[in-house]
């Protein structure tokens, strides 16, 4: 939590007006590279059968020995979708974040967590931002979705829709599940960079897995300090792009009159998806 006793981590003293900083790759220590390597190894073992195919494919293309150089990733990204990553000192204001996305720039925190934060960290660091988010930016449809999201964010700020739009980001970009011909998978960066949630989100019996419904998502609250109680399942990135293409202004109006939904409950009309472990027997031992 960001409180006065717990201020923003990261060095904001040398940033440019748009909050970007140089990565200064030479400044990372051997211990930091080793820690990053351990994070990648732990997580890479968990991807088969859990991460969507696009993520696995692109995470390998982007692979590096230790903390990645943003410059090299930008060559690959530029060729694939025209996106770029830019270094930032840490969390940045909403309007700045949206403007970067709207211009196909993804802000990546330059610092790495401490060894004692191996399993859990509150703020995004370079491992979450790079390992979790950058692979899907190589996918053309997802890349377009995120740009549109940025544009929508700027618009939401003027319409008082930020809270609703933030839920959409949370339940797609950070914690989204996708139903594929091979079975249920995840494409959410918050899950893909988490050692524990990647198994929990697909296999655990407790969480609700609800088929994506735009208004339902924007009504649903979320917790930032524990595994999610509800996940939303898309069929394709095309679906995500299509269903969010409409003008959200009337939706924000409507949402103001609707109740919020607690993530620990389901509501009438929810189409529920069973845990992957129920219909995919080889996973039961892994869960
Ligand atoms: N279509 C939305 C609007 O008019 C913008 C948006 C696009 C939001 C994609 C989220 C994702 O505000
Ligand atoms: Fe994130």
CSV table of C-alpha atoms and ligand atoms in Angstrom, one decimal:
chain,number,residue,atom,x,y,z
A,1,UNK,CA,0.0,0.0,0.0
A,2,UNK,CA,1.2,3.5,-0.8
A,3,UNK,CA,1.0,5.6,2.4
A,4,UNK,CA,3.1,8.4,3.7
A,5,UNK,CA,5.0,5.9,5.8
A,6,UNK,CA,5.4,3.8,2.7
A,7,UNK,CA,6.2,6.1,-0.1
A,8,UNK,CA,6.8,5.2,-3.7
A,9,UNK,CA,9.8,3.1,-4.3
A,10,UNK,CA,12.2,4.0,-7.1
A,11,UNK,CA,14.1,7.1,-8.1
A,12,UNK,CA,11.8,9.8,-9.5
A,13,UNK,CA,14.5,12.5,-9.4
A,14,UNK,CA,15.9,11.9,-12.9
A,15,UNK,CA,12.8,11.2,-14.9
A,16,UNK,CA,11.6,13.2,-17.9
A,17,UNK,CA,8.3,15.1,-18.1
A,18,UNK,CA,6.6,11.9,-19.3
A,19,UNK,CA,7.9,10.0,-16.3
A,20,UNK,CA,10.3,7.9,-18.4
A,21,UNK,CA,13.9,7.1,-17.4
A,22,UNK,CA,16.8,5.3,-19.0
A,23,UNK,CA,17.1,1.7,-18.0
A,24,UNK,CA,20.8,1.9,-17.1
A,25,UNK,CA,21.3,-1.8,-17.7
A,26,UNK,CA,25.0,-1.6,-16.7
A,27,UNK,CA,24.0,-0.6,-13.2
A,28,UNK,CA,22.2,-3.9,-12.3
A,29,UNK,CA,24.4,-6.0,-10.0
A,30,UNK,CA,25.3,-9.7,-10.5
A,31,UNK,CA,23.0,-10.6,-7.6
A,32,UNK,CA,20.1,-8.8,-9.3
A,33,UNK,CA,20.7,-10.7,-12.5
A,34,UNK,CA,20.9,-13.9,-10.6
A,35,UNK,CA,17.6,-13.1,-8.8
A,36,UNK,CA,15.9,-12.3,-12.1
A,37,UNK,CA,17.2,-15.6,-13.5
A,38,UNK,CA,15.7,-17.5,-10.6
A,39,UNK,CA,12.4,-15.8,-10.9
A,40,UNK,CA,12.3,-16.7,-14.6
A,41,UNK,CA,13.3,-20.3,-14.0
A,42,UNK,CA,10.7,-20.8,-11.3
A,43,UNK,CA,7.9,-19.3,-13.4
A,44,UNK,CA,8.9,-20.9,-16.8
A,45,UNK,CA,8.5,-24.3,-15.3
A,46,UNK,CA,4.9,-23.5,-14.5
A,47,UNK,CA,3.8,-22.2,-17.9
A,48,UNK,CA,3.0,-25.4,-19.8
A,49,UNK,CA,-0.7,-26.2,-19.5
A,50,UNK,CA,-1.3,-22.9,-17.7
A,51,UNK,CA,-0.1,-20.0,-19.8
A,52,UNK,CA,-1.8,-19.4,-23.2
A,53,UNK,CA,0.2,-20.5,-26.2
A,54,UNK,CA,1.0,-16.9,-27.4
A,55,UNK,CA,2.5,-16.1,-24.0
A,56,UNK,CA,4.8,-19.2,-24.1
A,57,UNK,CA,5.9,-18.5,-27.6
A,58,UNK,CA,6.8,-14.9,-27.1
A,59,UNK,CA,8.3,-15.3,-23.6
A,60,UNK,CA,10.8,-17.6,-25.3
A,61,UNK,CA,11.5,-15.1,-28.1
A,62,UNK,CA,12.1,-12.4,-25.5
A,63,UNK,CA,14.2,-14.5,-23.2
A,64,UNK,CA,17.5,-13.1,-21.9
A,65,UNK,CA,20.2,-14.2,-19.5
A,66,UNK,CA,19.3,-12.1,-16.5
A,67,UNK,CA,17.5,-8.8,-16.5
A,68,UNK,CA,16.5,-8.1,-20.1
A,69,UNK,CA,17.8,-5.1,-22.1
A,70,UNK,CA,14.8,-3.0,-23.1
A,71,UNK,CA,16.6,-2.0,-26.3
A,72,UNK,CA,16.7,-5.5,-27.5
A,73,UNK,CA,13.1,-6.2,-26.6
A,74,UNK,CA,12.1,-3.0,-28.5
A,75,UNK,CA,13.7,-4.3,-31.7
A,76,UNK,CA,11.5,-7.5,-31.5
A,77,UNK,CA,8.4,-5.6,-30.4
A,78,UNK,CA,8.8,-2.9,-33.0
A,79,UNK,CA,8.9,-5.6,-35.7
A,80,UNK,CA,6.0,-7.5,-34.3
A,81,UNK,CA,3.4,-4.8,-33.4
A,82,UNK,CA,5.1,-1.4,-33.4
A,83,UNK,CA,5.0,-1.3,-29.6
A,84,UNK,CA,7.9,0.0,-27.5
A,85,UNK,CA,8.6,-0.3,-23.8
A,86,UNK,CA,9.8,2.7,-21.9
A,87,UNK,CA,11.6,2.6,-18.5
A,88,UNK,CA,9.8,4.2,-15.5
A,89,UNK,CA,10.8,4.7,-11.9
A,90,UNK,CA,7.7,2.9,-10.6
A,91,UNK,CA,4.0,3.6,-10.4
A,92,UNK,CA,3.0,6.7,-12.5
A,93,UNK,CA,-0.1,8.9,-12.6
A,94,UNK,CA,-3.1,7.5,-14.5
A,95,UNK,CA,-3.2,10.1,-17.2
A,96,UNK,CA,0.5,9.6,-17.9
A,97,UNK,CA,0.0,5.8,-18.0
A,98,UNK,CA,-2.9,6.1,-20.4
A,99,UNK,CA,-1.1,8.5,-22.7
A,100,UNK,CA,1.8,6.0,-23.0
A,101,UNK,CA,-0.6,3.2,-23.9
A,102,UNK,CA,-2.5,5.3,-26.4
A,103,UNK,CA,0.9,5.8,-28.1
A,104,UNK,CA,1.8,2.2,-28.1
A,105,UNK,CA,4.4,2.6,-25.3
A,106,UNK,CA,4.3,0.3,-22.3
A,107,UNK,CA,5.9,1.6,-19.1
A,108,UNK,CA,8.2,-0.9,-17.5
A,109,UNK,CA,9.5,-0.4,-14.0
A,110,UNK,CA,13.3,-0.4,-14.0
A,111,UNK,CA,14.1,-1.8,-10.5
A,112,UNK,CA,14.0,-5.4,-9.3
A,113,UNK,CA,12.4,-6.6,-6.1
A,114,UNK,CA,14.6,-7.7,-3.1
A,115,UNK,CA,15.4,-11.4,-2.5
A,116,UNK,CA,13.0,-11.5,0.4
A,117,UNK,CA,10.2,-10.5,-2.0
A,118,UNK,CA,10.8,-13.5,-4.2
A,119,UNK,CA,7.2,-14.9,-3.7
A,120,UNK,CA,5.3,-11.7,-3.1
A,121,UNK,CA,5.6,-8.0,-4.0
A,122,UNK,CA,2.9,-5.3,-3.7
A,123,UNK,CA,4.2,-3.0,-6.3
A,124,UNK,CA,5.1,-3.9,-9.9
A,125,UNK,CA,8.8,-4.4,-10.5
A,126,UNK,CA,10.8,-5.2,-13.7
A,127,UNK,CA,10.0,-8.9,-13.4
A,128,UNK,CA,6.2,-8.4,-13.2
A,129,UNK,CA,6.2,-5.7,-15.9
A,130,UNK,CA,8.6,-7.3,-18.3
A,131,UNK,CA,8.0,-11.0,-17.9
A,132,UNK,CA,4.2,-10.6,-17.3
A,133,UNK,CA,3.2,-7.9,-19.7
A,134,UNK,CA,5.6,-7.7,-22.6
A,135,UNK,CA,5.1,-11.1,-24.3
A,136,UNK,CA,1.4,-10.4,-25.1
A,137,UNK,CA,2.4,-7.1,-26.6
A,138,UNK,CA,3.9,-9.2,-29.4
A,139,UNK,CA,0.3,-10.3,-30.3
A,140,UNK,CA,-1.3,-7.9,-32.8
A,141,UNK,CA,-4.8,-8.1,-31.5
A,142,UNK,CA,-3.9,-7.8,-27.9
A,143,UNK,CA,-1.5,-5.0,-28.7
A,144,UNK,CA,-4.4,-3.1,-30.4
A,145,UNK,CA,-6.6,-3.8,-27.4
A,146,UNK,CA,-4.1,-2.2,-25.1
A,147,UNK,CA,-3.8,0.9,-27.2
A,148,UNK,CA,-7.5,1.3,-27.3
A,149,UNK,CA,-7.6,0.8,-23.6
A,150,UNK,CA,-5.2,3.7,-23.2
A,151,UNK,CA,-7.4,5.9,-25.4
A,152,UNK,CA,-10.4,4.8,-23.4
A,153,UNK,CA,-8.5,5.7,-20.2
A,154,UNK,CA,-8.0,9.3,-21.2
A,155,UNK,CA,-11.7,9.5,-22.1
A,156,UNK,CA,-12.7,7.8,-18.8
A,157,UNK,CA,-10.8,10.5,-16.8
A,158,UNK,CA,-13.1,13.2,-18.2
A,159,UNK,CA,-16.3,11.1,-17.8
A,160,UNK,CA,-15.7,9.9,-14.2
A,161,UNK,CA,-15.4,6.3,-15.5
A,162,UNK,CA,-11.9,5.5,-14.2
A,163,UNK,CA,-13.0,3.1,-11.4
A,164,UNK,CA,-15.1,1.1,-13.9
A,165,UNK,CA,-12.3,1.0,-16.5
A,166,UNK,CA,-9.7,0.0,-13.9
A,167,UNK,CA,-11.8,-3.1,-13.2
A,168,UNK,CA,-11.7,-4.0,-16.8
A,169,UNK,CA,-7.9,-3.8,-16.8
A,170,UNK,CA,-7.6,-5.8,-13.6
A,171,UNK,CA,-9.8,-8.6,-14.8
A,172,UNK,CA,-8.3,-8.8,-18.4
A,173,UNK,CA,-4.8,-7.5,-18.7
A,174,UNK,CA,-3.8,-8.5,-15.1
A,175,UNK,CA,-5.9,-11.5,-14.2
A,176,UNK,CA,-7.6,-12.7,-17.4
A,177,UNK,CA,-8.3,-16.3,-18.3
A,178,UNK,CA,-8.9,-17.6,-21.9
A,179,UNK,CA,-10.8,-20.6,-23.1
A,180,UNK,CA,-8.6,-22.3,-25.8
A,181,UNK,CA,-9.1,-25.5,-27.8
A,182,UNK,CA,-6.4,-27.0,-25.5
A,183,UNK,CA,-8.3,-26.0,-22.4
A,184,UNK,CA,-8.5,-23.1,-20.0
A,185,UNK,CA,-5.3,-20.9,-19.9
A,186,UNK,CA,-4.3,-17.6,-18.5
A,187,UNK,CA,-3.0,-14.5,-20.3
A,188,UNK,CA,-3.1,-12.1,-17.3
A,189,UNK,CA,0.3,-10.6,-16.3
A,190,UNK,CA,-0.5,-10.5,-12.6
A,191,UNK,CA,-1.0,-14.3,-12.7
A,192,UNK,CA,1.8,-15.1,-15.1
A,193,UNK,CA,4.3,-13.3,-12.9
A,194,UNK,CA,3.0,-15.0,-9.7
A,195,UNK,CA,4.4,-18.2,-8.4
A,196,UNK,CA,1.2,-19.3,-6.6
A,197,UNK,CA,-1.7,-17.8,-8.5
A,198,UNK,CA,-0.9,-19.5,-11.8
A,199,UNK,CA,-2.0,-22.8,-10.4
A,200,UNK,CA,-4.7,-21.4,-8.2
A,201,UNK,CA,-6.5,-19.6,-11.0
A,202,UNK,CA,-7.0,-22.6,-13.2
A,203,UNK,CA,-7.1,-25.6,-10.8
A,204,UNK,CA,-8.4,-24.5,-7.4
A,205,UNK,CA,-12.1,-25.3,-6.8
A,206,UNK,CA,-12.8,-22.1,-4.8
A,207,UNK,CA,-12.6,-19.2,-7.2
A,208,UNK,CA,-15.5,-18.4,-9.6
A,209,UNK,CA,-14.6,-18.5,-13.3
A,210,UNK,CA,-17.2,-16.4,-15.1
A,211,UNK,CA,-17.5,-16.0,-18.9
A,212,UNK,CA,-16.6,-12.5,-19.9
A,213,UNK,CA,-19.4,-10.0,-19.8
A,214,UNK,CA,-18.3,-6.4,-20.1
A,215,UNK,CA,-20.9,-4.8,-17.7
A,216,UNK,CA,-20.5,-7.6,-15.2
A,217,UNK,CA,-16.7,-7.1,-15.2
A,218,UNK,CA,-17.0,-3.3,-14.7
A,219,UNK,CA,-19.4,-3.9,-11.8
A,220,UNK,CA,-17.1,-6.3,-9.9
A,221,UNK,CA,-14.8,-5.1,-7.2
A,222,UNK,CA,-11.3,-6.6,-6.7
A,223,UNK,CA,-8.8,-7.2,-4.0
A,224,UNK,CA,-5.1,-6.3,-4.6
A,225,UNK,CA,-3.7,-8.2,-1.6
A,226,UNK,CA,-4.6,-11.8,-2.2
A,227,UNK,CA,-5.4,-14.3,-4.8
A,228,UNK,CA,-8.6,-13.4,-6.8
A,229,UNK,CA,-12.0,-14.8,-5.9
A,230,UNK,CA,-13.4,-14.3,-9.4
A,231,UNK,CA,-11.7,-14.6,-12.8
A,232,UNK,CA,-13.3,-13.7,-16.1
A,233,UNK,CA,-12.9,-16.0,-19.1
A,234,UNK,CA,-12.6,-14.7,-22.7
A,235,UNK,CA,-12.9,-16.9,-25.8
A,236,UNK,CA,-10.3,-14.9,-27.8
A,237,UNK,CA,-8.5,-11.5,-28.0
A,238,UNK,CA,-10.8,-10.7,-30.8
A,239,UNK,CA,-13.8,-11.0,-28.5
A,240,UNK,CA,-12.1,-8.6,-26.0
A,241,UNK,CA,-11.3,-6.1,-28.8
A,242,UNK,CA,-14.8,-6.3,-30.3
A,243,UNK,CA,-16.8,-6.1,-27.0
A,244,UNK,CA,-14.8,-3.1,-25.8
A,245,UNK,CA,-15.0,-1.2,-29.2
A,246,UNK,CA,-18.3,0.5,-28.3
A,247,UNK,CA,-18.6,3.9,-26.8
A,248,UNK,CA,-18.3,3.5,-23.0
A,249,UNK,CA,-19.9,6.9,-22.1
A,250,UNK,CA,-23.4,5.5,-21.9
A,251,UNK,CA,-22.1,2.4,-20.1
A,252,UNK,CA,-20.5,4.6,-17.4
A,253,UNK,CA,-23.9,6.4,-17.0
A,254,UNK,CA,-25.7,3.1,-16.6
A,255,UNK,CA,-23.1,1.7,-14.2
A,256,UNK,CA,-23.6,4.5,-11.8
A,257,UNK,CA,-27.1,3.2,-11.2
A,258,UNK,CA,-26.1,-0.5,-10.9
A,259,UNK,CA,-24.9,-2.2,-7.7
A,260,UNK,CA,-21.3,-3.2,-7.4
A,261,UNK,CA,-20.7,-7.0,-7.2
A,262,UNK,CA,-18.6,-8.6,-4.5
A,263,UNK,CA,-15.9,-10.9,-6.1
A,264,UNK,CA,-16.7,-13.6,-3.6
A,265,UNK,CA,-20.2,-14.2,-5.0
A,266,UNK,CA,-21.8,-15.1,-8.3
A,267,UNK,CA,-24.9,-13.5,-9.6
A,268,UNK,CA,-27.9,-14.5,-11.8
A,269,UNK,CA,-26.9,-14.7,-15.4
A,270,UNK,CA,-23.3,-15.7,-14.8
A,271,UNK,CA,-22.0,-18.4,-17.1
A,272,UNK,CA,-19.6,-20.4,-15.0
A,273,UNK,CA,-16.6,-22.3,-16.2
A,274,UNK,CA,-15.4,-25.3,-14.2
A,275,UNK,CA,-11.8,-25.5,-12.9
A,276,UNK,CA,-9.4,-26.9,-15.4
A,277,UNK,CA,-8.5,-29.7,-13.0
A,278,UNK,CA,-12.1,-31.1,-13.2
A,279,UNK,CA,-12.0,-32.1,-16.9
A,280,UNK,CA,-8.3,-32.4,-17.5
A,281,UNK,CA,-7.3,-35.3,-15.3
A,282,UNK,CA,-3.5,-35.1,-15.7
A,283,UNK,CA,-3.5,-31.8,-13.9
A,284,UNK,CA,-5.1,-33.2,-10.7
A,285,UNK,CA,-1.8,-34.3,-9.3
A,286,UNK,CA,-0.2,-30.9,-10.1
A,287,UNK,CA,-3.0,-28.9,-8.4
B,1,LIG,N1,-14.4,1.9,-26.3
B,1,LIG,C1,-14.1,2.5,-25.1
B,1,LIG,C2,-14.7,3.9,-24.9
B,1,LIG,O1,-15.3,4.4,-25.8
B,1,LIG,C3,-12.5,2.5,-24.9
B,1,LIG,C4,-11.9,1.2,-24.6
B,1,LIG,C5,-11.4,0.4,-25.6
B,1,LIG,C6,-11.9,0.8,-23.3
B,1,LIG,C7,-10.8,-0.8,-25.3
B,1,LIG,C8,-11.3,-0.4,-23.0
B,1,LIG,C9,-10.7,-1.2,-24.0
B,1,LIG,O2,-14.5,4.5,-23.9
B,2,LIG,FE1,0.8,-5.1,-14.2
